[in-house]
PDB file of C-alpha atoms in Angstrom:
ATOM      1  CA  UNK A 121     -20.994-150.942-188.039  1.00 51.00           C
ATOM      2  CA  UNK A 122     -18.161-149.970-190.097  1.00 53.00           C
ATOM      3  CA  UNK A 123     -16.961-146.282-190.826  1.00 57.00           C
ATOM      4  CA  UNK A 124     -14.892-146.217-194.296  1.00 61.00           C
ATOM      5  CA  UNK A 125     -11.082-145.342-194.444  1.00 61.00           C
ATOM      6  CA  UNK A 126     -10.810-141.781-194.359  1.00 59.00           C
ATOM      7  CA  UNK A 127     -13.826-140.816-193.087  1.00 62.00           C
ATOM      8  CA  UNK A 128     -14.001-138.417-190.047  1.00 56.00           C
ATOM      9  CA  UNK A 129     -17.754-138.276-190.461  1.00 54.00           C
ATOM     10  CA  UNK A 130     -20.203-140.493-188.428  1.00 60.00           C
ATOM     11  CA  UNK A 131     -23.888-139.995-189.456  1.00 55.00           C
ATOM     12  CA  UNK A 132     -26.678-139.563-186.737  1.00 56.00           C
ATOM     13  CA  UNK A 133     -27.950-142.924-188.038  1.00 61.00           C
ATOM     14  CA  UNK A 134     -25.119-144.456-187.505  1.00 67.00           C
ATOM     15  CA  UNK A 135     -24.561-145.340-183.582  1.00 71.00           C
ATOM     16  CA  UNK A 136     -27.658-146.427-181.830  1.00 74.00           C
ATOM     17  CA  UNK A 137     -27.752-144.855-178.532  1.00 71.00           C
ATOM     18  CA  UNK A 138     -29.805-147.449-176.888  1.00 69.00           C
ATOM     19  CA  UNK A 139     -26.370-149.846-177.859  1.00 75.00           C
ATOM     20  CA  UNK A 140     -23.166-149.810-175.760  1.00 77.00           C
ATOM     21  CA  UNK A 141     -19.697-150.051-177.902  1.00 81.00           C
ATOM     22  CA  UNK A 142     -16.317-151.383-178.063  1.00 85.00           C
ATOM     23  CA  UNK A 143     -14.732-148.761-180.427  1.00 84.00           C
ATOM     24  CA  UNK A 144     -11.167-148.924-181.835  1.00 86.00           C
ATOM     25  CA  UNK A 145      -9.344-146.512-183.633  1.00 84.00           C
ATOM     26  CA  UNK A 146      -6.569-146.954-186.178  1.00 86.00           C
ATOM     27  CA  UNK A 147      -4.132-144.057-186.258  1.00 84.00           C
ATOM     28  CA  UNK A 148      -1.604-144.954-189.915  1.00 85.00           C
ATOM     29  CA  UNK A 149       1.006-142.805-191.820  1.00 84.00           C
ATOM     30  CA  UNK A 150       4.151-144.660-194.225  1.00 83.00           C
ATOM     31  CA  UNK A 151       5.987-145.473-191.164  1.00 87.00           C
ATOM     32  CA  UNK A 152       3.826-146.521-188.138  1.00 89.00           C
ATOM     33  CA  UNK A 153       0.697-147.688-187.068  1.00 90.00           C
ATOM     34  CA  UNK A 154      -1.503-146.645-183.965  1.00 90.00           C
ATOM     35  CA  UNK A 155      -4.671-148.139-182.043  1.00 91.00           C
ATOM     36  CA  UNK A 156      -6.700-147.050-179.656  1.00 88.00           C
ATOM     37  CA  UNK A 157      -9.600-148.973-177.786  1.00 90.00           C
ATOM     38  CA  UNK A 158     -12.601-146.973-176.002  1.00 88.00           C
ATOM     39  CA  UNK A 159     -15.871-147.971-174.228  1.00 82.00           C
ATOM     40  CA  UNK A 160     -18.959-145.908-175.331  1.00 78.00           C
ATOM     41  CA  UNK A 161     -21.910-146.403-173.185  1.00 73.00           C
ATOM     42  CA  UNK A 162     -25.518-145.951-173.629  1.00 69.00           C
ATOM     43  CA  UNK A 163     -27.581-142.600-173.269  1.00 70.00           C
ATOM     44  CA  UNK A 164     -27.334-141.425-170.267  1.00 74.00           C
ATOM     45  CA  UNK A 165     -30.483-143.015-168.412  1.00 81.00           C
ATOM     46  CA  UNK A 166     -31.357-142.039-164.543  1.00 85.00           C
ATOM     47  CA  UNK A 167     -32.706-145.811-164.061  1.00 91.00           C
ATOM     48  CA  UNK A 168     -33.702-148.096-167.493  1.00 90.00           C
ATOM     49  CA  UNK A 169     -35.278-151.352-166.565  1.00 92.00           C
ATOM     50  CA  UNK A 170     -34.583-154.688-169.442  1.00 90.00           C
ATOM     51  CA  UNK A 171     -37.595-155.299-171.521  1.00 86.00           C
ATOM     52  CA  UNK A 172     -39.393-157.886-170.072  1.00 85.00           C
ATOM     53  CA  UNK A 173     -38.748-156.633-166.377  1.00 80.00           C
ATOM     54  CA  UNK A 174     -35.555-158.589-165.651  1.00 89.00           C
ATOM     55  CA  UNK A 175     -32.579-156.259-165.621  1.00 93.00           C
ATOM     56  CA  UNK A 176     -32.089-152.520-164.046  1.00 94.00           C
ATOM     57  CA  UNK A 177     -28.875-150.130-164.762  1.00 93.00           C
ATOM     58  CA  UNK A 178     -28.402-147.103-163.374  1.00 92.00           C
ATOM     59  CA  UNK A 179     -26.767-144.255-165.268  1.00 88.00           C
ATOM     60  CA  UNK A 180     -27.243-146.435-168.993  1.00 86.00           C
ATOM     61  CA  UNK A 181     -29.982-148.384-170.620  1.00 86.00           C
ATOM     62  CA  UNK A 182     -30.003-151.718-169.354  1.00 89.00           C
ATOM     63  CA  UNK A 183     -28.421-154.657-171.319  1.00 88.00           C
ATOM     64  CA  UNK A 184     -27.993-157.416-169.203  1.00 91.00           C
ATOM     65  CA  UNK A 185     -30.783-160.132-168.230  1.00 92.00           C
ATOM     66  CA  UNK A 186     -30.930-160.224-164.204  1.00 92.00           C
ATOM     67  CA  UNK A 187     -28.515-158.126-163.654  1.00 93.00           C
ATOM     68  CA  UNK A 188     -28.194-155.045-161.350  1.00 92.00           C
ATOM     69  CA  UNK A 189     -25.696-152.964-164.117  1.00 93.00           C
ATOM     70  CA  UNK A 190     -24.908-149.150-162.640  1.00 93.00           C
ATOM     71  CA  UNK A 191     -22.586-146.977-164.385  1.00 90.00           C
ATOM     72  CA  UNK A 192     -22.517-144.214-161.977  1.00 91.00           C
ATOM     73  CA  UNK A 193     -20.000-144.361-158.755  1.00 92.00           C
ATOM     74  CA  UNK A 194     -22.069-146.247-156.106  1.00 89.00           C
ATOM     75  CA  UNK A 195     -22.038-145.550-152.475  1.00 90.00           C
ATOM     76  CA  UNK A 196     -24.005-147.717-149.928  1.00 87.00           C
ATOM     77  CA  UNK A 197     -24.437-145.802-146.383  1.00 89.00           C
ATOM     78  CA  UNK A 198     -26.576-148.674-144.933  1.00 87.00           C
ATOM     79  CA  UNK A 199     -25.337-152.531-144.252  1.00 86.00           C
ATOM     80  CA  UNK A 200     -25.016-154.293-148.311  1.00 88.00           C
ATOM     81  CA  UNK A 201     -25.414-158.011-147.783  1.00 89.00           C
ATOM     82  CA  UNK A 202     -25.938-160.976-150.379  1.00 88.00           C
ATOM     83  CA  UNK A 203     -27.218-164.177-150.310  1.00 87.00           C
ATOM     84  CA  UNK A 204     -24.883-167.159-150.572  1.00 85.00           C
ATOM     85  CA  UNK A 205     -26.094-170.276-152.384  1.00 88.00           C
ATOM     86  CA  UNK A 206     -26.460-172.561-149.110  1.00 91.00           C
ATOM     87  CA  UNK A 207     -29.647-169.399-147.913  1.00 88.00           C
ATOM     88  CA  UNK A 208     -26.741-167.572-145.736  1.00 87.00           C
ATOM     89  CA  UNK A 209     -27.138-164.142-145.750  1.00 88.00           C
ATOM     90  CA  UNK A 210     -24.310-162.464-145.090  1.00 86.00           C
ATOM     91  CA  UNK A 211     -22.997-158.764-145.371  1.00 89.00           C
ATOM     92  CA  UNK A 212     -20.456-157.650-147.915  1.00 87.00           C
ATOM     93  CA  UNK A 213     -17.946-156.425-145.180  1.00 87.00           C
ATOM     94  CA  UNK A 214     -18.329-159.773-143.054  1.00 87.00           C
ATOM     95  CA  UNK A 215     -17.804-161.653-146.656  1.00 85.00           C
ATOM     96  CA  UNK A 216     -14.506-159.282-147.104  1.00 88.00           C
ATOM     97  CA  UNK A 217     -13.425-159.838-144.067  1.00 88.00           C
ATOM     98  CA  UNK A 218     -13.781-163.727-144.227  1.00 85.00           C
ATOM     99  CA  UNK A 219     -12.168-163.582-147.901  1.00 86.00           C
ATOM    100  CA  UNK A 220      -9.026-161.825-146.504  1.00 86.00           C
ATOM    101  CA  UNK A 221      -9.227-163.990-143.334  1.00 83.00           C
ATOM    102  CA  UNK A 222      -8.925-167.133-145.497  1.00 84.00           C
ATOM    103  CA  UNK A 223      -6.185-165.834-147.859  1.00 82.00           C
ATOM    104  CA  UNK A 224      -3.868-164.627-144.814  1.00 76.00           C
ATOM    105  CA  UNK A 225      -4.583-168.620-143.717  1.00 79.00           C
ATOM    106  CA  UNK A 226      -3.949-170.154-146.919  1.00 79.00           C
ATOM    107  CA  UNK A 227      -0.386-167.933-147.451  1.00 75.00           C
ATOM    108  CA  UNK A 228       0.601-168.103-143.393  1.00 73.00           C
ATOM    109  CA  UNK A 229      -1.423-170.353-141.215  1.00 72.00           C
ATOM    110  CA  UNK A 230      -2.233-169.338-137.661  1.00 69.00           C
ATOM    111  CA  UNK A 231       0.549-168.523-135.277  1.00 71.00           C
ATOM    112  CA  UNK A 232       3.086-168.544-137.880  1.00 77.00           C
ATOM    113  CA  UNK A 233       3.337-165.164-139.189  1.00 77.00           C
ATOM    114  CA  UNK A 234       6.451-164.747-137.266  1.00 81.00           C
ATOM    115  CA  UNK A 235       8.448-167.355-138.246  1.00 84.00           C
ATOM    116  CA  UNK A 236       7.949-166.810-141.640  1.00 82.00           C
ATOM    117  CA  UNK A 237       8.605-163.140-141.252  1.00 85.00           C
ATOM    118  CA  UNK A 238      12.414-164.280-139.952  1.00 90.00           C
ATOM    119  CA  UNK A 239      12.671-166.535-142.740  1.00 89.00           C
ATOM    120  CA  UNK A 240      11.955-163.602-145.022  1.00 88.00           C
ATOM    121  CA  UNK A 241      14.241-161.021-143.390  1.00 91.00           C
ATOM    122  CA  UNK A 242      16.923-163.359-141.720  1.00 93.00           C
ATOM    123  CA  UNK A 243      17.483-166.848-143.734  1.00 94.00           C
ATOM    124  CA  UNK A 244      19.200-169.161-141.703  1.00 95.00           C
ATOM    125  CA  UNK A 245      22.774-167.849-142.224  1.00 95.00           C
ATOM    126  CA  UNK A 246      22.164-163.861-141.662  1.00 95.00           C
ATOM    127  CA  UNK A 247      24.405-161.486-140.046  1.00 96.00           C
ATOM    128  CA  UNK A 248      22.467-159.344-137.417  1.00 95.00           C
ATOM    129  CA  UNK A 249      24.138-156.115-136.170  1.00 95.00           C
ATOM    130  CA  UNK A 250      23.149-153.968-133.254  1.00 95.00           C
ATOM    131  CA  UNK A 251      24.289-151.825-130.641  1.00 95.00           C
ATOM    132  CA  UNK A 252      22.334-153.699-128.188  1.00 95.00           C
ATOM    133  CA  UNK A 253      23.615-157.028-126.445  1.00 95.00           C
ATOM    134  CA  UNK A 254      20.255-158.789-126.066  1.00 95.00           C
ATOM    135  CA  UNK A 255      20.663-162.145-128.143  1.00 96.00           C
ATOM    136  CA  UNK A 256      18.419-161.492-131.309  1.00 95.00           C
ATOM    137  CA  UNK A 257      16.964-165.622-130.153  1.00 94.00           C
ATOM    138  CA  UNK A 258      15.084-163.641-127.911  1.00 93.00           C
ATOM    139  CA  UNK A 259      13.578-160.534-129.945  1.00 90.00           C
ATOM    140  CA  UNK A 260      12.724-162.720-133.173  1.00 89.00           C
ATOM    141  CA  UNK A 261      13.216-166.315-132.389  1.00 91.00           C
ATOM    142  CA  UNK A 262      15.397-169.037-134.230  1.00 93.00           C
ATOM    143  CA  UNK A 263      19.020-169.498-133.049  1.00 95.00           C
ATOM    144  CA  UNK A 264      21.607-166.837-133.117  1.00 97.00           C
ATOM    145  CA  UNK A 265      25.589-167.160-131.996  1.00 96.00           C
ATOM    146  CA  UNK A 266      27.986-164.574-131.732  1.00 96.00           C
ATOM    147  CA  UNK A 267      30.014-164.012-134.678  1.00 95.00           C
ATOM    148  CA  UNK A 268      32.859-162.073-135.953  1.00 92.00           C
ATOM    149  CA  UNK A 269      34.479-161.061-132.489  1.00 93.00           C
ATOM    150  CA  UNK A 270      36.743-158.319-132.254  1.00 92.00           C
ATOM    151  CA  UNK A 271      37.040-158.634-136.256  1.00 91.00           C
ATOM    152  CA  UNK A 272      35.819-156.409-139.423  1.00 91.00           C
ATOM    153  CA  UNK A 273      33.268-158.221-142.404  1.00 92.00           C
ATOM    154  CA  UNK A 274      34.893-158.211-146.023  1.00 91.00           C
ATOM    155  CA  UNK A 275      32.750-159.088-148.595  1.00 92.00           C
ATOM    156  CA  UNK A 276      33.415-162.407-150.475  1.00 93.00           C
ATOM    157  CA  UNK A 277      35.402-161.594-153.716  1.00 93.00           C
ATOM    158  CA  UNK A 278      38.349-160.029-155.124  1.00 94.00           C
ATOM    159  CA  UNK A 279      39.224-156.641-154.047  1.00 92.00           C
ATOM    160  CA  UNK A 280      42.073-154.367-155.325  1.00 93.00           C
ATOM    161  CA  UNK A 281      43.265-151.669-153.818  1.00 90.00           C
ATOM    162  CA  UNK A 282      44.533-148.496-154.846  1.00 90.00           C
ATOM    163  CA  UNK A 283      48.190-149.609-155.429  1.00 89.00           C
ATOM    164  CA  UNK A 284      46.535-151.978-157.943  1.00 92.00           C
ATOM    165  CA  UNK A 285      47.122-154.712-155.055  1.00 92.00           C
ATOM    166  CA  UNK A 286      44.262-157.509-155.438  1.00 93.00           C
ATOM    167  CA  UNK A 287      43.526-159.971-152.819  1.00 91.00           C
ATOM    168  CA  UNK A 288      40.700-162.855-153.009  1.00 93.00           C
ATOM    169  CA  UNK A 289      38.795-163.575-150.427  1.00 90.00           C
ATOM    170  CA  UNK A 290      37.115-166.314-151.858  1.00 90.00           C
ATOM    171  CA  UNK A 291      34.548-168.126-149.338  1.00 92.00           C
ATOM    172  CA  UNK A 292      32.492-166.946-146.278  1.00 91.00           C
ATOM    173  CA  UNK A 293      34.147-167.106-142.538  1.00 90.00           C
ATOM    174  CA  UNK A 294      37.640-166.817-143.738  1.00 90.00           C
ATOM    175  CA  UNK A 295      39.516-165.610-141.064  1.00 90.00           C
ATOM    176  CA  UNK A 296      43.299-163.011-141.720  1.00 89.00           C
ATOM    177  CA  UNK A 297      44.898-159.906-140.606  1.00 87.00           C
ATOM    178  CA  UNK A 298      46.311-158.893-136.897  1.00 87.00           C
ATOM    179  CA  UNK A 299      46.109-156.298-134.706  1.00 88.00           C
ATOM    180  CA  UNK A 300      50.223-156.090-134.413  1.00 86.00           C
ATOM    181  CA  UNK A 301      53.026-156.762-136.524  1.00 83.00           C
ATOM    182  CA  UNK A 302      56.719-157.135-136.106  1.00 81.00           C
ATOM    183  CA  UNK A 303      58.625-155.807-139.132  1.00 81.00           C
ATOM    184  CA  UNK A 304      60.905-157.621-140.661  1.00 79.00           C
ATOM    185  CA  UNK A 305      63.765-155.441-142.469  1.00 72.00           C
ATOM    186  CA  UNK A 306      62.733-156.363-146.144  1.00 73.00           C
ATOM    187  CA  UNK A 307      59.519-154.569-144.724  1.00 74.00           C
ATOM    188  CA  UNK A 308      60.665-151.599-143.234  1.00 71.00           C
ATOM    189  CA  UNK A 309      62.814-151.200-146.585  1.00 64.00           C
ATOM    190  CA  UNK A 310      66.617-151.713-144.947  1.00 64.00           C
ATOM    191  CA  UNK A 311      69.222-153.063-147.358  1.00 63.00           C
ATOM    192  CA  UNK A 312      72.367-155.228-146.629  1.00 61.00           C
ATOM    193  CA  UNK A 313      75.332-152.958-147.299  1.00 61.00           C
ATOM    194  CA  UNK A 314      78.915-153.992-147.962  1.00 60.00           C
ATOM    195  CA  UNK A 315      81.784-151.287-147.608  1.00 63.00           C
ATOM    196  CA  UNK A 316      85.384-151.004-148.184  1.00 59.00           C
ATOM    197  CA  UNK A 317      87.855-149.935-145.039  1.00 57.00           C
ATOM    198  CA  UNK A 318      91.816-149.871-144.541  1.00 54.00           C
ATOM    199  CA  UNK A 319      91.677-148.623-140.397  1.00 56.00           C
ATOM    200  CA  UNK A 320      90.286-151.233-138.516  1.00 55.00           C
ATOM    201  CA  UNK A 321      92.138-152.440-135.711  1.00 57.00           C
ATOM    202  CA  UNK A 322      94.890-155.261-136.507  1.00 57.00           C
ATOM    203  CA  UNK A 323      98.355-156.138-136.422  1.00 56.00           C
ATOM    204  CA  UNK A 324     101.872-157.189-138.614  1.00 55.00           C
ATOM    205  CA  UNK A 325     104.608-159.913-137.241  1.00 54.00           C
ATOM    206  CA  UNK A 326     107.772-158.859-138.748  1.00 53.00           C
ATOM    207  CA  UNK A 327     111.255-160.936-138.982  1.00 53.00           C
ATOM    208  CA  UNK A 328     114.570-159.306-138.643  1.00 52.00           C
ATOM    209  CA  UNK A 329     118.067-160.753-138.985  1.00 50.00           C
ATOM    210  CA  UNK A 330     120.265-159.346-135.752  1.00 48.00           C
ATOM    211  CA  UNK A 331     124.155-158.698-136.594  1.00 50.00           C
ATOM    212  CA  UNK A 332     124.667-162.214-134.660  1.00 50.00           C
ATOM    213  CA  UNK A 333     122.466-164.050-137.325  1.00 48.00           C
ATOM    214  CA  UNK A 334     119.865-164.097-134.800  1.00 49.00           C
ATOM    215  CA  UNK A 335     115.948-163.419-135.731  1.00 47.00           C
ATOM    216  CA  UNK A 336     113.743-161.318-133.590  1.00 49.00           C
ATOM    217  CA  UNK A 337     109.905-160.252-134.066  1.00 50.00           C
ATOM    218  CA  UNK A 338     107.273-158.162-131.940  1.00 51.00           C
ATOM    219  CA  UNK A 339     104.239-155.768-132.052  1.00 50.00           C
ATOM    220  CA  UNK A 340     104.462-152.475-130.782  1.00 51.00           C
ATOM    221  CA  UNK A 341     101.903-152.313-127.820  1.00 52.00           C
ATOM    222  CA  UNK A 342      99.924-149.294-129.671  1.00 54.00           C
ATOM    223  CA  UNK A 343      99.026-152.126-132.387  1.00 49.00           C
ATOM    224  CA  UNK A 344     101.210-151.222-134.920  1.00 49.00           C
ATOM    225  CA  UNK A 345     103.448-153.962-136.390  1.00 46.00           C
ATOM    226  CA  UNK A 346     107.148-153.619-135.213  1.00 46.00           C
ATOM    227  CA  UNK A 347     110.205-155.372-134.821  1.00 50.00           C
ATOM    228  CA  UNK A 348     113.709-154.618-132.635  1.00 54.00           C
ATOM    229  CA  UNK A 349     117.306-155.168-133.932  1.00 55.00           C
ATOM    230  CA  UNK A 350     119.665-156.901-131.804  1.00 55.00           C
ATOM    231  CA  UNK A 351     123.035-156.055-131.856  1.00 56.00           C
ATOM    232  CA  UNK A 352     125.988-159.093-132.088  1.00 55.00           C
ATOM    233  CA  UNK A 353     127.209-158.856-128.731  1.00 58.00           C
ATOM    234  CA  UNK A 354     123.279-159.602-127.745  1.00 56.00           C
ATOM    235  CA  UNK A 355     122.286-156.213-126.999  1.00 57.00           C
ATOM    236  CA  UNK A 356     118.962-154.500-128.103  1.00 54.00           C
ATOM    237  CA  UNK A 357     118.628-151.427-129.496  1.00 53.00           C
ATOM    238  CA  UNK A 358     115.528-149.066-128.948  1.00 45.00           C
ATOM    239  CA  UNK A 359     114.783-148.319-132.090  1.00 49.00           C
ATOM    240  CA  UNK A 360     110.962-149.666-133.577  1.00 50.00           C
ATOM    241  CA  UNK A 361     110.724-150.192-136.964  1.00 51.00           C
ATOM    242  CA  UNK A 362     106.664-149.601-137.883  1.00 52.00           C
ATOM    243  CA  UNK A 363     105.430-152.285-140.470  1.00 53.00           C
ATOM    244  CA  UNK A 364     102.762-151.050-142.800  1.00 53.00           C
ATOM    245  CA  UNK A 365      99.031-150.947-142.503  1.00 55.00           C
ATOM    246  CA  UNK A 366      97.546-150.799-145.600  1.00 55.00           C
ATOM    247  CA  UNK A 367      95.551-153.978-146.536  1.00 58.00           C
ATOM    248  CA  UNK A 368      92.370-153.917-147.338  1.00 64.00           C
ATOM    249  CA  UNK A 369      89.170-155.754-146.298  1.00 67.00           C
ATOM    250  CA  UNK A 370      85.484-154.723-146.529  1.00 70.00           C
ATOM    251  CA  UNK A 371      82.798-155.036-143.752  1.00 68.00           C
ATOM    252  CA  UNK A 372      78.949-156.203-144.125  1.00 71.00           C
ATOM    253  CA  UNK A 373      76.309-155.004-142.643  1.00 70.00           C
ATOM    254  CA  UNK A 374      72.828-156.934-142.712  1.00 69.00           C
ATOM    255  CA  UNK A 375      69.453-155.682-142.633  1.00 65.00           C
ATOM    256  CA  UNK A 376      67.717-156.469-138.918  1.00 68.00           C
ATOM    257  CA  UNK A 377      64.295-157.119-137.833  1.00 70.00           C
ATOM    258  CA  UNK A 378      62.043-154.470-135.745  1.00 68.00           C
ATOM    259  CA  UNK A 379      62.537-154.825-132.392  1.00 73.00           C
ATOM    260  CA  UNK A 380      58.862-153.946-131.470  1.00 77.00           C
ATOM    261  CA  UNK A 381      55.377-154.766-132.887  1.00 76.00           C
ATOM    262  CA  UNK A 382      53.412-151.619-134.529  1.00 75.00           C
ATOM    263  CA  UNK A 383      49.989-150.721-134.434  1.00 79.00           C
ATOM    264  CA  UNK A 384      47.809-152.422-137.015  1.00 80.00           C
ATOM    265  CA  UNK A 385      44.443-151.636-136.209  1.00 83.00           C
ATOM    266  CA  UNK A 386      42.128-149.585-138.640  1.00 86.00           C
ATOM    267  CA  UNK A 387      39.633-147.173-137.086  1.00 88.00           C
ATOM    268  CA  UNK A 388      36.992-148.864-135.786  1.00 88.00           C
ATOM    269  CA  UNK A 389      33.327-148.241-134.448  1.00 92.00           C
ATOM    270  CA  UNK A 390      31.815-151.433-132.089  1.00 94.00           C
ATOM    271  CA  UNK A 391      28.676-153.239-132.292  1.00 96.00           C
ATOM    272  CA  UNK A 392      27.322-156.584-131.870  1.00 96.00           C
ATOM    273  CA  UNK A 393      27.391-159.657-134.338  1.00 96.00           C
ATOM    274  CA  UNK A 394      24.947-162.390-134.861  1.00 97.00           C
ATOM    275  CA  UNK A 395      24.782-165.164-136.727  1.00 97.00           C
ATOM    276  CA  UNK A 396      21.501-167.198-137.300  1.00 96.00           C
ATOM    277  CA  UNK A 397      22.195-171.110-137.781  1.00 96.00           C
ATOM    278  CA  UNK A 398      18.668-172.568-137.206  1.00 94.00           C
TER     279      UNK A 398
END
């Protein structure tokens, strides 16, 4: 049957009602174009047996040769069973049953549901974490070691911090960091100064000639340099002659190490590490 373009019109004549159909409709404008696909079914029969006695529906007219057809939701409150093709009579639920029996089989034979459960969840190589200490070899099977003692996971990669600071961390098991550390004084930001001073502690030798032609030279014992004049008969007089103190030198002072290790542990919560290798 075919309705023209343009038509919204079907005549009476038109659909048989004792005929099932595959209808589509075609929805077009100048930009797009839209289908639809619907099933229309039958009249509405209680129970329609196939001419000739070989096919029943339920809810339609019957189409199909030795078929059961029903078109109305079916419920069965007594046992449904069908006959296999060996004579075996057996009941829909049993043959459900069976059919998931054999697929669960086929996908995970007997007994090893929980192995491949682990392999699923915990491929060899899988961290475990719990707060318990039993070993995990024990709950799920498969062989687990401790791992990561005492030490915090990072995540293979490249990670930058907030000062724009990027470290790579580029395979598994890599091991770093400490829990102290011992400053050294580029770290703690010291600088090596130099500075300029004319009063540290020092001394002058100075030469005199005596009235005899003789030289004499000393220090005055409060550091300063000093000399006495003799006199030509060989005396001494007590006058000290202070020599001067001016020169100039410069002291450096380098930047030292810390003295004591500092705290470098984050804050931390505890647990326990697995590892499965087999």
């Amino acid at each position: 049957m075919q309705i023209n373009p343009g038509s919204n019109v079907c005549a009476n004549n038109d659909l048989d009602p004792e005929y099932s159909y595959d209808v589509l409709y075609t929805l077009s404008d100048e930009f797009n174009t839209v289908t639809y696909s619907d099933f229309v079914s039958t009249a509405v029969y209680l129970m329609h047996f196939l001419h000739g006695g070989r096919g029943v529906a339920f809810g339609q007219k019957a189409t199909l040769a030795d078929t059961l057809d029903c078109n109305f939701n079916a419920v069965f409150r007594k046992k449904l069973s069908c006959v296999l093709d060996d004579g075996t009579v057996l009941e829909v639920r049993d043959m459900m049953e069976q059919i998931q029996n054999n697929l669960v089989n086929m996908l995970c034979p007997k007994g090893k549901l929980p192995a491949l459960l682990l392999n699923l969840l915990y491929p060899i190589g899988s961290i475990y974490m719990s707060t318990s200490s039993a070993n995990p070899t024990n709950i799920m099977g498969g062989i687990w070691v401790s791992w990561g003692e005492g030490r915090v996971p990072v995540g293979v990669g490249t990670g930058t911090d907030s000062n724009n600071t990027s470290v790579d961390f580029s395979a598994a098991n890599q091991t770093g960091g400490e829990y102290t550390h011992l400053l050294t004084g580029a770290e703690s930001g010291q600088k090596a100064v130099q500075t300029g001073n004319q009063s540290a502690s020092h001394t002058h030798s100075l030469t005199y000639n005596a009235d005899s032609g003789a030289a004499a030279s000393g220090s005055d014992p409060s550091g300063r340099g000093a000399f006495v004049r003799r006199t030509a008969s060989g005396g001494a007089t007590s006058t000290w002659k202070t020599g001067n103190q001016s020169a100039s030198h410069t002291h450096s002072i380098a930047a030292s190490n810390a003295s004591n290790h500092h705290n470098n542990i984050q804050p931390y919560v505890t647990c326990y590490m697995w590892k499965r290798t087999a």
